[in-house]
C-alpha positions in Angstrom: 47.2 -15.4 113.8 49.9 -17.3 112.0 50.0 -18.7 108.5 47.0 -20.3 107.1 46.4 -22.1 103.9 42.7 -21.5 103.8 42.0 -23.6 100.7 44.0 -26.8 100.8 43.1 -27.5 97.2 44.7 -24.2 96.0 48.3 -23.9 95.1 48.4 -20.5 96.8 48.0 -19.5 100.4 47.1 -16.5 102.5 49.1 -15.7 105.7 47.8 -13.5 108.5 49.6 -11.7 111.2 48.5 -9.1 113.8 51.4 -6.6 114.2 51.9 -4.1 116.9 50.1 -0.9 116.4 46.9 -2.6 115.4 47.9 -3.5 111.9 46.7 -6.8 110.4 49.1 -8.0 107.7 47.6 -10.3 105.0 50.1 -11.8 102.6 48.9 -13.6 99.4 51.4 -16.1 98.0 51.2 -18.2 94.8 48.2 -18.8 92.7 45.1 -17.2 94.3 41.8 -18.4 92.8 38.4 -16.8 93.4 37.5 -19.4 96.1 40.7 -18.5 98.1 39.9 -14.8 97.6 36.4 -15.3 99.0 37.7 -17.2 102.1 40.4 -14.6 102.8 38.0 -11.7 102.3 35.7 -13.3 104.9 38.6 -13.6 107.3 39.7 -9.9 106.7 36.0 -8.9 107.3 36.1 -10.7 110.7 39.1 -8.6 111.7 37.5 -5.4 110.6 34.3 -6.2 112.5 36.4 -6.9 115.6 37.6 -3.3 115.4 40.9 -3.7 113.6 40.8 -0.9 111.0 44.4 -1.0 109.6 44.9 -3.7 107.0 48.1 -4.3 105.1 47.6 -6.5 102.0 50.8 -7.8 100.5 50.4 -9.1 97.0 53.9 -9.0 95.5 54.2 -12.8 95.7 50.7 -13.5 94.4 49.4 -14.6 91.0 45.7 -13.7 90.8 43.5 -16.2 88.9 40.5 -13.9 88.8 39.4 -10.7 86.9 39.5 -7.2 88.2 35.7 -7.2 88.1 35.6 -10.2 90.4 37.8 -8.2 92.9 35.3 -5.3 92.9 32.3 -7.7 93.3 34.1 -9.3 96.2 34.9 -6.0 97.8 31.2 -5.0 97.6 30.1 -8.4 98.9 32.3 -8.3 102.0 32.6 -4.7 102.8 29.0 -3.5 102.3 28.6 -3.0 106.0 29.9 -0.4 108.5 33.6 -0.3 107.7 34.0 3.5 107.2 37.3 4.5 108.7 39.0 1.3 107.7 42.4 1.8 106.0 43.7 -0.7 103.5 47.3 -0.4 102.3 48.2 -2.7 99.3 51.9 -3.5 99.0 53.1 -4.5 95.6 55.9 -3.6 93.1 55.0 -0.7 90.9 52.7 -1.5 88.0 51.8 -5.0 89.3 48.1 -5.6 89.3 47.4 -2.1 87.9 43.9 -2.8 86.6 43.0 -4.6 89.9 44.2 -1.6 92.0 42.3 1.0 90.0 39.0 -0.8 90.4 39.7 -1.5 94.1 40.4 2.2 94.6 37.2 3.3 92.9 35.1 0.8 94.9 36.7 1.7 98.2 36.3 5.4 97.5 32.6 4.9 96.8 32.2 2.9 100.1 34.1 5.5 102.1 37.1 3.4 102.8 40.7 4.7 102.6 43.0 2.8 100.2 46.6 3.4 99.4 49.0 1.5 97.1 52.6 1.3 98.4 55.7 -0.4 97.1 57.1 -1.3 100.5 55.8 -2.6 103.8 57.5 0.2 105.7 55.7 2.8 103.5 52.4 1.0 104.1 52.9 0.9 107.8 53.7 4.6 107.9 50.5 5.4 105.9 48.3 3.1 108.0 49.5 4.7 111.2 49.1 8.3 109.9 45.9 10.4 110.3 45.4 10.7 106.5 
């Protein structure tokens, strides 16, 4: 999949990688505006629709330029379809993006999607590969 700067006008970028074990790793780096969030969400949705149900989202190097409510709206916009059984592991240092994560967790729970917040990629991989 490689690295992709989806929005050439943004100072941030989103990198995608398909790992062994069926995990899609998505890394947000730099300033992430709402347009880049929309584009990356659409790309993630394509992966989910293709049957890839283990998504690792790394946000430790990101600076979100959007509100927690915009994250929830985006989650509902993109994942309103048949994505039950999809697992999302968000990787971030503790307490980073706390408000965003709480809202994502609530939206995911209501949509029947499993979400976990981890502080390392190894912990995220372990959870994604588990049956929980």
